[in-house]
Short mmCIF file of C-alpha atoms in Angstrom, two decimals:
data_model
loop_
_atom_site.label_atom_id
_atom_site.label_comp_id
_atom_site.label_asym_id
_atom_site.label_seq_id
_atom_site.Cartn_x
_atom_site.Cartn_y
_atom_site.Cartn_z
CA MET A 7 0.00 0.00 0.00
CA LEU A 8 2.88 2.38 0.76
CA ALA A 9 4.37 1.91 -2.70
CA ASN A 10 0.92 2.18 -4.22
CA ARG A 11 0.21 5.60 -2.77
CA TRP A 12 3.44 7.07 -4.11
CA PHE A 13 2.64 5.70 -7.55
CA VAL A 14 -0.81 7.29 -7.33
CA LEU A 15 0.73 10.58 -6.18
CA VAL A 16 3.07 10.68 -9.18
CA VAL A 17 0.41 9.73 -11.74
CA THR A 18 -2.11 12.17 -10.26
CA GLY A 19 0.49 14.94 -10.31
CA VAL A 20 1.30 14.25 -13.96
CA ALA A 21 -2.40 14.21 -14.88
CA LEU A 22 -2.95 17.48 -13.01
CA VAL A 23 -0.02 19.17 -14.78
CA LEU A 24 -1.37 18.04 -18.15
CA SER A 25 -4.97 19.11 -17.50
CA LEU A 26 -4.18 22.51 -15.99
CA THR A 27 -2.12 23.67 -18.97
CA THR A 28 -5.49 24.82 -20.34
CA TRP A 29 -5.93 27.32 -17.49
CA PHE A 30 -3.52 29.98 -18.76
CA SER A 31 -3.19 28.81 -22.36
CA ALA A 32 -5.02 31.87 -23.72
CA THR A 33 -3.31 34.24 -21.27
CA ALA A 34 0.08 33.14 -22.62
CA VAL A 35 -0.89 34.24 -26.14
CA ILE A 36 -2.78 37.42 -25.22
CA PRO A 37 -0.52 39.65 -27.39
CA GLU A 38 -1.45 37.59 -30.47
CA LEU A 39 -5.14 37.37 -29.58
CA THR A 40 -5.23 41.11 -28.88
CA LYS A 41 -3.86 41.85 -32.34
CA LEU A 42 -6.02 39.22 -34.07
CA MET A 43 -9.29 40.38 -32.48
CA SER A 44 -8.42 44.08 -31.96
CA LEU A 45 -8.97 43.76 -28.21
CA SER A 46 -8.69 46.54 -25.67
CA LEU A 47 -6.74 45.81 -22.48
CA SER A 48 -9.97 45.38 -20.50
CA GLN A 49 -11.35 42.96 -23.12
CA ALA A 50 -8.12 40.96 -23.01
CA THR A 51 -8.60 40.61 -19.25
CA TRP A 52 -11.64 38.45 -19.86
CA PHE A 53 -9.63 35.73 -21.56
CA THR A 54 -8.36 34.98 -18.06
CA ASN A 55 -11.44 36.05 -16.13
CA SER A 56 -13.81 33.91 -18.21
CA VAL A 57 -11.96 30.84 -16.96
CA GLN A 58 -12.17 32.10 -13.38
CA ALA A 59 -15.90 32.86 -13.76
CA GLY A 60 -16.63 29.42 -15.17
CA PHE A 61 -14.65 27.81 -12.37
CA VAL A 62 -16.51 29.82 -9.72
CA LEU A 63 -20.00 29.03 -11.06
CA SER A 64 -19.23 25.34 -11.46
CA ALA A 65 -17.51 25.04 -8.06
CA LEU A 66 -20.42 26.68 -6.23
CA ILE A 67 -22.96 24.45 -8.01
CA VAL A 68 -20.86 21.39 -7.17
CA SER A 69 -20.67 22.52 -3.52
CA LEU A 70 -24.39 23.26 -3.28
CA LEU A 71 -25.37 19.87 -4.76
CA SER A 72 -22.63 17.93 -2.90
CA LEU A 73 -21.57 16.28 -6.17
CA LEU A 74 -17.98 15.62 -5.05
CA ASP A 75 -19.31 13.75 -2.00
CA ILE A 76 -21.66 11.58 -4.10
CA TYR A 77 -19.91 10.51 -7.30
CA LYS A 78 -16.65 8.66 -7.95
CA SER A 79 -13.69 11.04 -8.11
CA SER A 80 -11.99 9.42 -11.10
CA THR A 81 -15.17 9.67 -13.19
CA ILE A 82 -15.63 13.36 -12.39
CA MET A 83 -11.98 14.13 -13.16
CA ALA A 84 -11.94 12.19 -16.45
CA ILE A 85 -15.11 13.77 -17.84
CA SER A 86 -14.01 17.24 -16.73
CA ALA A 87 -10.56 16.91 -18.34
CA GLY A 88 -12.11 15.77 -21.62
CA VAL A 89 -14.49 18.73 -21.69
CA ALA A 90 -11.70 21.20 -20.80
CA GLY A 91 -9.46 19.90 -23.59
CA ILE A 92 -12.17 20.17 -26.23
CA ALA A 93 -13.39 23.61 -25.09
CA ASN A 94 -9.84 24.97 -25.05
CA ALA A 95 -9.19 23.68 -28.59
CA LEU A 96 -12.04 25.80 -30.00
CA LEU A 97 -9.74 28.83 -29.90
CA ILE A 98 -7.69 27.55 -32.85
CA LEU A 99 -10.78 28.03 -35.06
CA GLU A 100 -10.58 31.81 -34.43
CA PRO A 101 -14.32 31.97 -33.73
CA GLY A 102 -14.51 35.64 -32.67
CA ILE A 103 -14.63 37.28 -29.26
CA ALA A 104 -17.99 35.95 -28.02
CA ILE A 105 -17.39 32.27 -28.83
CA SER A 106 -13.77 32.51 -27.69
CA LEU A 107 -14.82 33.83 -24.29
CA LEU A 108 -17.53 31.16 -24.08
CA SER A 109 -14.91 28.47 -24.75
CA ARG A 110 -12.78 29.89 -21.92
CA PHE A 111 -15.83 29.97 -19.62
CA VAL A 112 -16.61 26.30 -20.34
CA THR A 113 -12.95 25.44 -19.82
CA GLY A 114 -13.15 27.04 -16.38
CA MET A 115 -16.33 25.14 -15.54
CA ALA A 116 -14.63 21.88 -16.46
CA LEU A 117 -11.52 22.69 -14.44
CA ALA A 118 -13.72 23.01 -11.34
CA GLY A 119 -14.37 19.29 -11.75
CA ILE A 120 -10.63 18.57 -11.69
CA TYR A 121 -8.85 20.71 -9.11
CA PRO A 122 -11.09 20.34 -6.00
CA THR A 123 -11.70 16.69 -6.86
CA VAL A 124 -7.98 15.94 -7.11
CA ILE A 125 -7.41 17.48 -3.67
CA LYS A 126 -10.11 15.29 -2.12
CA PHE A 127 -8.94 12.27 -4.11
CA ILE A 128 -5.32 12.48 -2.99
CA ALA A 129 -6.45 12.89 0.64
CA THR A 130 -7.94 9.37 0.40
CA TRP A 131 -4.40 8.07 -0.16
CA PHE A 132 -2.62 10.18 2.48
CA LYS A 133 -3.61 10.65 6.09
CA LYS A 134 -0.10 11.00 7.47
CA GLY A 135 1.94 13.38 5.32
CA ARG A 136 -1.19 14.91 3.81
CA GLY A 137 0.30 18.40 3.72
CA PHE A 138 3.31 17.16 1.74
CA ALA A 139 1.09 15.19 -0.67
CA MET A 140 -1.13 18.20 -1.28
CA GLY A 141 1.95 20.33 -1.73
CA ILE A 142 2.92 17.97 -4.55
CA MET A 143 -0.54 18.46 -6.11
CA LEU A 144 -0.21 22.24 -5.95
CA SER A 145 3.27 21.88 -7.38
CA ALA A 146 1.63 20.11 -10.31
CA LEU A 147 -0.97 22.87 -10.63
CA THR A 148 1.79 25.46 -10.65
CA LEU A 149 3.77 23.70 -13.37
CA GLY A 150 0.62 23.24 -15.44
CA SER A 151 -0.17 26.94 -15.13
CA ALA A 152 3.39 27.90 -16.08
CA MET A 153 3.77 25.58 -19.09
CA PRO A 154 2.01 27.81 -21.68
CA HIS A 155 4.58 30.53 -20.98
CA LEU A 156 7.41 28.05 -21.57
CA ILE A 157 5.81 26.91 -24.83
CA ARG A 158 5.57 30.55 -25.85
CA ALA A 159 9.17 31.25 -24.86
CA VAL A 160 10.61 28.42 -26.97
CA GLY A 161 8.24 28.11 -29.91
CA VAL A 162 5.23 30.36 -30.12
CA GLN A 163 6.95 32.68 -32.60
CA PHE A 164 6.04 30.12 -35.26
CA ASP A 165 2.32 29.99 -34.49
CA TRP A 166 0.37 31.01 -31.38
CA LYS A 167 -1.98 28.09 -32.02
CA LEU A 168 0.81 25.74 -30.96
CA VAL A 169 0.19 26.74 -27.33
CA ILE A 170 -3.53 25.99 -27.62
CA ILE A 171 -3.07 22.68 -29.47
CA MET A 172 -0.43 21.35 -27.08
CA SER A 173 -2.40 22.32 -23.97
CA SER A 174 -5.58 20.67 -25.31
CA LEU A 175 -3.75 17.45 -26.20
CA ALA A 176 -2.19 17.42 -22.74
CA CYS A 177 -5.63 17.76 -21.14
CA LEU A 178 -7.04 14.86 -23.17
CA ILE A 179 -4.11 12.65 -22.12
CA ALA A 180 -4.94 13.57 -18.51
CA ALA A 181 -8.53 12.44 -19.07
CA VAL A 182 -7.26 8.99 -20.06
CA LEU A 183 -5.08 8.78 -16.93
CA PHE A 184 -7.96 9.82 -14.68
CA ALA A 185 -10.31 7.30 -16.29
CA PHE A 186 -8.15 4.20 -16.55
CA VAL A 187 -5.26 4.44 -14.07
CA LEU A 188 -6.48 6.13 -10.87
CA HIS A 189 -8.90 4.97 -8.16
CA ASP A 190 -9.78 6.11 -4.63
CA GLY A 191 -7.45 5.21 -1.75
CA PRO A 192 -8.05 3.48 1.59
CA HIS A 193 -8.84 6.61 3.65
CA GLN A 194 -12.17 7.36 1.99
CA PHE A 195 -14.52 10.04 3.29
CA SER A 196 -18.13 9.44 4.25
CA LYS A 197 -20.69 9.51 1.46
CA THR A 198 -23.63 11.88 1.54
CA LYS A 199 -26.72 12.90 -0.41
CA THR A 200 -27.56 16.21 -2.03
CA ASP A 201 -28.35 18.63 0.79
CA VAL A 202 -28.51 22.36 0.06
CA ASN A 203 -28.28 23.06 3.80
CA GLN A 204 -24.69 21.82 3.86
CA LEU A 205 -23.47 25.16 2.54
CA GLY A 206 -24.92 26.95 5.56
CA ARG A 207 -23.23 24.50 7.92
CA ILE A 208 -19.89 25.13 6.23
CA ILE A 209 -20.29 28.91 6.52
CA ARG A 210 -21.24 28.70 10.23
CA ASP A 211 -18.18 26.57 11.08
CA ARG A 212 -15.74 29.11 12.55
CA PRO A 213 -12.46 27.11 12.27
CA VAL A 214 -13.26 26.09 8.68
CA MET A 215 -14.10 29.67 7.77
CA LEU A 216 -10.91 31.00 9.37
CA ALA A 217 -8.97 28.58 7.16
CA ASN A 218 -11.08 29.81 4.25
CA MET A 219 -10.34 33.45 5.08
CA GLY A 220 -6.64 32.63 4.98
CA TYR A 221 -7.20 31.10 1.55
CA PHE A 222 -9.22 34.10 0.35
CA GLY A 223 -6.38 36.47 1.29
CA HIS A 224 -3.95 34.19 -0.51
CA MET A 225 -6.15 34.15 -3.62
CA TRP A 226 -6.41 37.96 -3.64
CA GLU A 227 -2.72 37.91 -4.46
CA LEU A 228 -1.92 34.73 -6.39
CA TYR A 229 -3.86 34.63 -9.64
CA ALA A 230 -3.59 38.34 -10.35
CA MET A 231 0.18 37.99 -10.03
CA TRP A 232 0.25 34.88 -12.21
CA GLY A 233 -2.13 36.38 -14.76
CA TRP A 234 -0.41 39.76 -15.14
CA PHE A 235 3.27 39.16 -14.42
CA PHE A 236 3.96 38.66 -18.14
CA ALA A 237 2.41 42.06 -18.94
CA TYR A 238 4.27 43.56 -15.98
CA ALA A 239 7.61 42.18 -17.20
CA ILE A 240 6.97 43.42 -20.75
CA ALA A 241 6.12 46.88 -19.38
CA ALA A 242 9.29 46.92 -17.28
CA LYS A 243 11.36 45.82 -20.29
CA SER A 244 9.84 48.57 -22.45
CA THR A 245 10.97 51.20 -19.94
CA GLY A 246 14.56 49.99 -20.10
CA LEU A 247 14.80 47.08 -17.67
CA GLY A 248 17.30 44.64 -19.16
CA LEU A 249 15.20 41.48 -19.53
CA GLU A 250 16.14 39.13 -22.36
CA ASN A 251 12.94 37.07 -22.49
CA ALA A 252 9.83 38.17 -20.57
CA ALA A 253 7.97 34.94 -21.39
CA LEU A 254 10.78 32.78 -20.04
CA LEU A 255 11.02 34.88 -16.88
CA THR A 256 7.26 34.56 -16.39
CA PHE A 257 7.55 30.79 -16.72
CA LEU A 258 10.38 30.70 -14.18
CA VAL A 259 8.52 32.94 -11.72
CA ILE A 260 5.35 30.83 -11.84
CA ALA A 261 7.24 27.52 -11.98
CA ALA A 262 9.32 28.54 -8.93
CA GLY A 263 6.14 27.89 -7.00
CA ALA A 264 6.41 24.16 -7.77
CA PRO A 265 9.32 23.50 -5.40
CA GLY A 266 7.75 26.14 -3.16
CA CYS A 267 4.62 24.00 -2.77
CA VAL A 268 6.68 20.94 -1.87
CA MET A 269 8.62 23.03 0.65
CA GLY A 270 5.36 24.44 2.05
CA GLY A 271 3.88 20.96 2.48
CA TRP A 272 7.02 19.64 4.16
CA LEU A 273 7.15 22.68 6.44
CA ALA A 274 3.46 22.50 7.38
CA ASP A 275 3.69 18.82 8.36
CA ARG A 276 6.55 19.69 10.72
CA ILE A 277 5.87 23.12 12.24
CA GLY A 278 2.10 23.21 11.65
CA ARG A 279 -0.24 24.56 8.99
CA CYS A 280 -0.80 27.91 10.70
CA HIS A 281 2.87 28.70 11.31
CA ALA A 282 3.85 27.65 7.78
CA THR A 283 1.15 29.66 6.02
CA ILE A 284 1.79 32.77 8.11
CA PHE A 285 5.53 32.60 7.36
CA LEU A 286 4.99 32.17 3.62
CA MET A 287 2.30 34.87 3.31
CA VAL A 288 4.46 37.44 5.06
CA ILE A 289 7.30 36.78 2.59
CA SER A 290 5.05 36.87 -0.49
CA GLY A 291 3.27 40.01 0.68
CA THR A 292 6.62 41.70 1.27
CA SER A 293 7.73 40.70 -2.25
CA ALA A 294 4.60 42.31 -3.72
CA LEU A 295 5.44 45.42 -1.73
CA LEU A 296 9.04 45.61 -2.98
CA ILE A 297 8.97 44.62 -6.65
CA GLY A 298 7.80 48.02 -7.88
CA LEU A 299 10.98 49.56 -6.46
CA CYS A 300 12.99 47.54 -9.01
CA PHE A 301 10.74 48.24 -12.01
CA ASN A 302 13.49 50.31 -13.65
CA GLY A 303 16.32 48.12 -12.42
CA PRO A 304 18.67 46.74 -11.54
CA PRO A 305 17.44 43.68 -13.45
CA TRP A 306 19.18 41.16 -11.17
CA LEU A 307 17.29 42.50 -8.14
CA PHE A 308 14.00 42.57 -10.07
CA ILE A 309 14.52 38.92 -11.03
CA ILE A 310 15.49 37.83 -7.49
CA ILE A 311 12.43 39.47 -5.91
CA ALA A 312 10.20 38.06 -8.65
CA LEU A 313 11.53 34.52 -8.12
CA ILE A 314 11.14 34.76 -4.33
CA TRP A 315 7.60 36.00 -4.88
CA GLY A 316 6.83 33.18 -7.27
CA LEU A 317 8.32 30.66 -4.84
CA THR A 318 6.25 31.79 -1.85
CA ALA A 319 3.01 33.14 -3.33
CA VAL A 320 1.61 29.66 -4.05
CA ALA A 321 3.63 27.63 -1.52
CA ASP A 322 0.94 27.91 1.17
CA SER A 323 -2.03 27.19 -1.10
CA ALA A 324 -2.31 23.45 -0.50
CA GLN A 325 -2.27 23.92 3.26
CA PHE A 326 -5.58 25.78 3.30
CA SER A 327 -7.16 22.86 1.44
CA ALA A 328 -5.46 20.35 3.73
CA ALA A 329 -6.84 22.29 6.70
CA VAL A 330 -10.37 22.04 5.33
CA THR A 331 -10.07 18.26 4.90
CA GLU A 332 -8.97 18.02 8.56
CA LEU A 333 -11.42 20.51 10.11
CA SER A 334 -14.59 19.78 8.12
CA ASP A 335 -17.36 17.29 8.83
CA GLN A 336 -15.98 14.23 7.03
CA SER A 337 -19.20 13.77 5.03
CA MET A 338 -18.87 17.29 3.58
CA VAL A 339 -15.18 17.47 2.63
CA GLY A 340 -15.81 17.67 -1.12
CA SER A 341 -18.46 20.36 -0.70
CA ALA A 342 -16.27 22.34 1.70
CA LEU A 343 -13.34 22.24 -0.74
CA ALA A 344 -15.53 23.28 -3.67
CA PHE A 345 -16.96 26.17 -1.61
CA GLN A 346 -13.48 27.30 -0.55
CA MET A 347 -12.20 27.30 -4.10
CA GLY A 348 -15.38 28.76 -5.60
CA VAL A 349 -15.28 31.84 -3.38
CA GLY A 350 -11.50 32.09 -3.66
CA PHE A 351 -11.61 32.15 -7.44
CA ALA A 352 -14.51 34.62 -7.38
CA ILE A 353 -12.17 37.00 -5.58
CA THR A 354 -9.56 36.54 -8.31
CA ILE A 355 -12.01 37.73 -10.97
CA PHE A 356 -12.24 41.17 -9.38
CA VAL A 357 -8.50 41.52 -8.75
CA ILE A 358 -7.53 40.29 -12.24
CA TRP A 359 -9.93 42.89 -13.68
CA LEU A 360 -8.67 45.62 -11.33
CA LEU A 361 -4.94 45.48 -12.09
CA PRO A 362 -5.00 46.54 -15.78
CA VAL A 363 -7.62 49.18 -14.95
CA ALA A 364 -5.25 50.58 -12.33
CA ALA A 365 -2.35 50.41 -14.82
CA GLU A 366 -4.34 52.41 -17.39
CA TYR A 367 -5.36 54.94 -14.74
CA LEU A 368 -1.79 55.36 -13.44
CA GLY A 369 -0.26 55.26 -16.91
CA SER A 370 2.18 52.56 -15.81
CA TRP A 371 2.28 49.03 -14.41
CA ARG A 372 4.99 49.93 -11.91
CA TRP A 373 2.95 50.21 -8.70
CA VAL A 374 -0.12 48.11 -9.51
CA PHE A 375 1.07 45.07 -7.53
CA LEU A 376 0.70 47.15 -4.35
CA ILE A 377 -3.02 46.35 -4.70
CA LEU A 378 -2.18 42.73 -3.89
CA VAL A 379 -0.33 43.45 -0.63
CA PRO A 380 -3.32 43.42 1.80
CA GLY A 381 -4.38 39.89 0.80
CA PRO A 382 -1.51 37.84 2.22
CA PHE A 383 -1.22 39.93 5.37
CA LEU A 384 -4.94 39.62 6.17
CA GLY A 385 -4.69 35.92 5.36
CA ALA A 386 -1.82 35.58 7.83
CA LEU A 387 -3.94 37.27 10.51
CA SER A 388 -6.77 34.81 9.88
CA MET A 389 -4.43 31.83 10.29
CA LEU A 390 -3.10 33.33 13.51
CA LEU A 391 -6.68 33.44 14.82
CA LEU A 392 -7.27 29.86 13.67
CA ARG A 393 -4.26 28.67 15.66
CA ARG A 394 -5.97 29.91 18.83
CA GLU A 395 -9.02 27.71 18.19
CA ASP A 396 -9.24 24.41 20.11
CA ARG A 397 -10.08 22.50 16.94
CA SER A 398 -6.83 23.62 15.35
CA LEU A 399 -5.33 20.59 17.12
CA LEU A 400 -6.89 18.54 14.31
CA LEU A 401 -4.41 20.14 11.92
CA ALA A 402 -1.27 18.24 10.86
CA ASP A 403 -1.56 15.59 13.61
CA GLY A 404 -1.84 18.24 16.31
CA ARG A 405 0.85 20.59 15.03
CA ARG A 406 -1.69 23.31 14.24
#
C-alpha cells in the first residue's frame, strides 16, 4: 500500500499538470489574440477572467449539490478533463470574441471538476503526510499553469496556435489517466446525499471559515500575479529594464512555486499549517510590496524578488485545502473544498480585472502590484486566529 500511494501521487500529479495547462493557455498568447481580435486591455482581461468565472460558477454548483461527495472522483476528473481539452481547442478556429470567451468559460467550468476533486482524491491516499502530498498536487498545478509561458518562450513565434493545441492534447491525455489508471485510496470520506443546507453549515463553522479566510487572502494575491506578471515584465522591459525574455522569466517565476509548494507541504507537516502559512504569506506580501521599487532596475534584483515572490506566493495554497479536509465534517469534505475554491476564485475575478484598470489609470504598471499586498497579510492574521481555536489541534496531527 505504501508503494501504491506514491505511484498514485506521481500519476495524479502528472495528470494534473497536463490538465491545468489549459488554465492559462489563452493568457500566454494574449498579445497575439489582442492583435487578431483588436482587443482593448480590458477585453483581453476576460480571456483569463472567463476561466475564473466558469470555475466559480461550477464550483459553487458542485458545492451546493454535494456532487464531489456523491460521485466517484476518477469519473468526475476524467469527464471534466475531456471537456476542458475540447473547449480549449475551440480557440484555434478563431471563432470571434464571443465564442472565444464562451470556450474559456466552459474550460473554467470543467476545471472546477478537476482541481477540487484531485485534492479530495489524494487525501484518500494520504492521512499521514497529507500536507506534503497536497503540496505535490499544488506543485503540479503550478507547473501546469506555467507551461504555456514556456511553450511561448521556446516556440510560439512560429504559431500562437501551438500553445492551444499542445495544452488541449495534454488535457485529453490527462482524461485517459484519470479514467483508466487512478482509483480512490483506503482513507475514503463518508458519502452523503444532495443537501442544500450543507453550505450553511460550512459557513457557520468558525475554524473552517478561518482557514477559508486565509485562503481568500492568498487568492487575492496569487492569480492576479500569475495572470499579469507577463504584462508587468513586458512593461518593465519597455521602460529599459534589461530582460532578455519576458515569457521565459514569467515561466520561471510561476514555476518557482512548484518546489515552493513541496517546501510548504514539508514545512506544514513539521511546524504546523498555521505557522507555515503565516511565514509564507508574510514573505510573499513583502515581495509584492518591494517589486515596484525595481521596475526600472537593476534587473538582477527585479529577477530575485520576482523569483522569491513566485516561490512563496503559491507555496501555502495546499495547506488551506489540507486544513479544510482536517477541520470539516468528514461527510462534507468535497463540498467544503468546492466552496473554498469557488469563493477564492470569485475573488480573483475582481483583482484580475482591477490590475490593468489601475495600470491604465496610473499610466504605468509599476505600482499596480501594491493592490495585492493586503491579501496575504490579512490571510496571515486569519491563520493566527485559527491557531488559537481548540479544533486547530486537528491540523497536521496536532501541530496546528
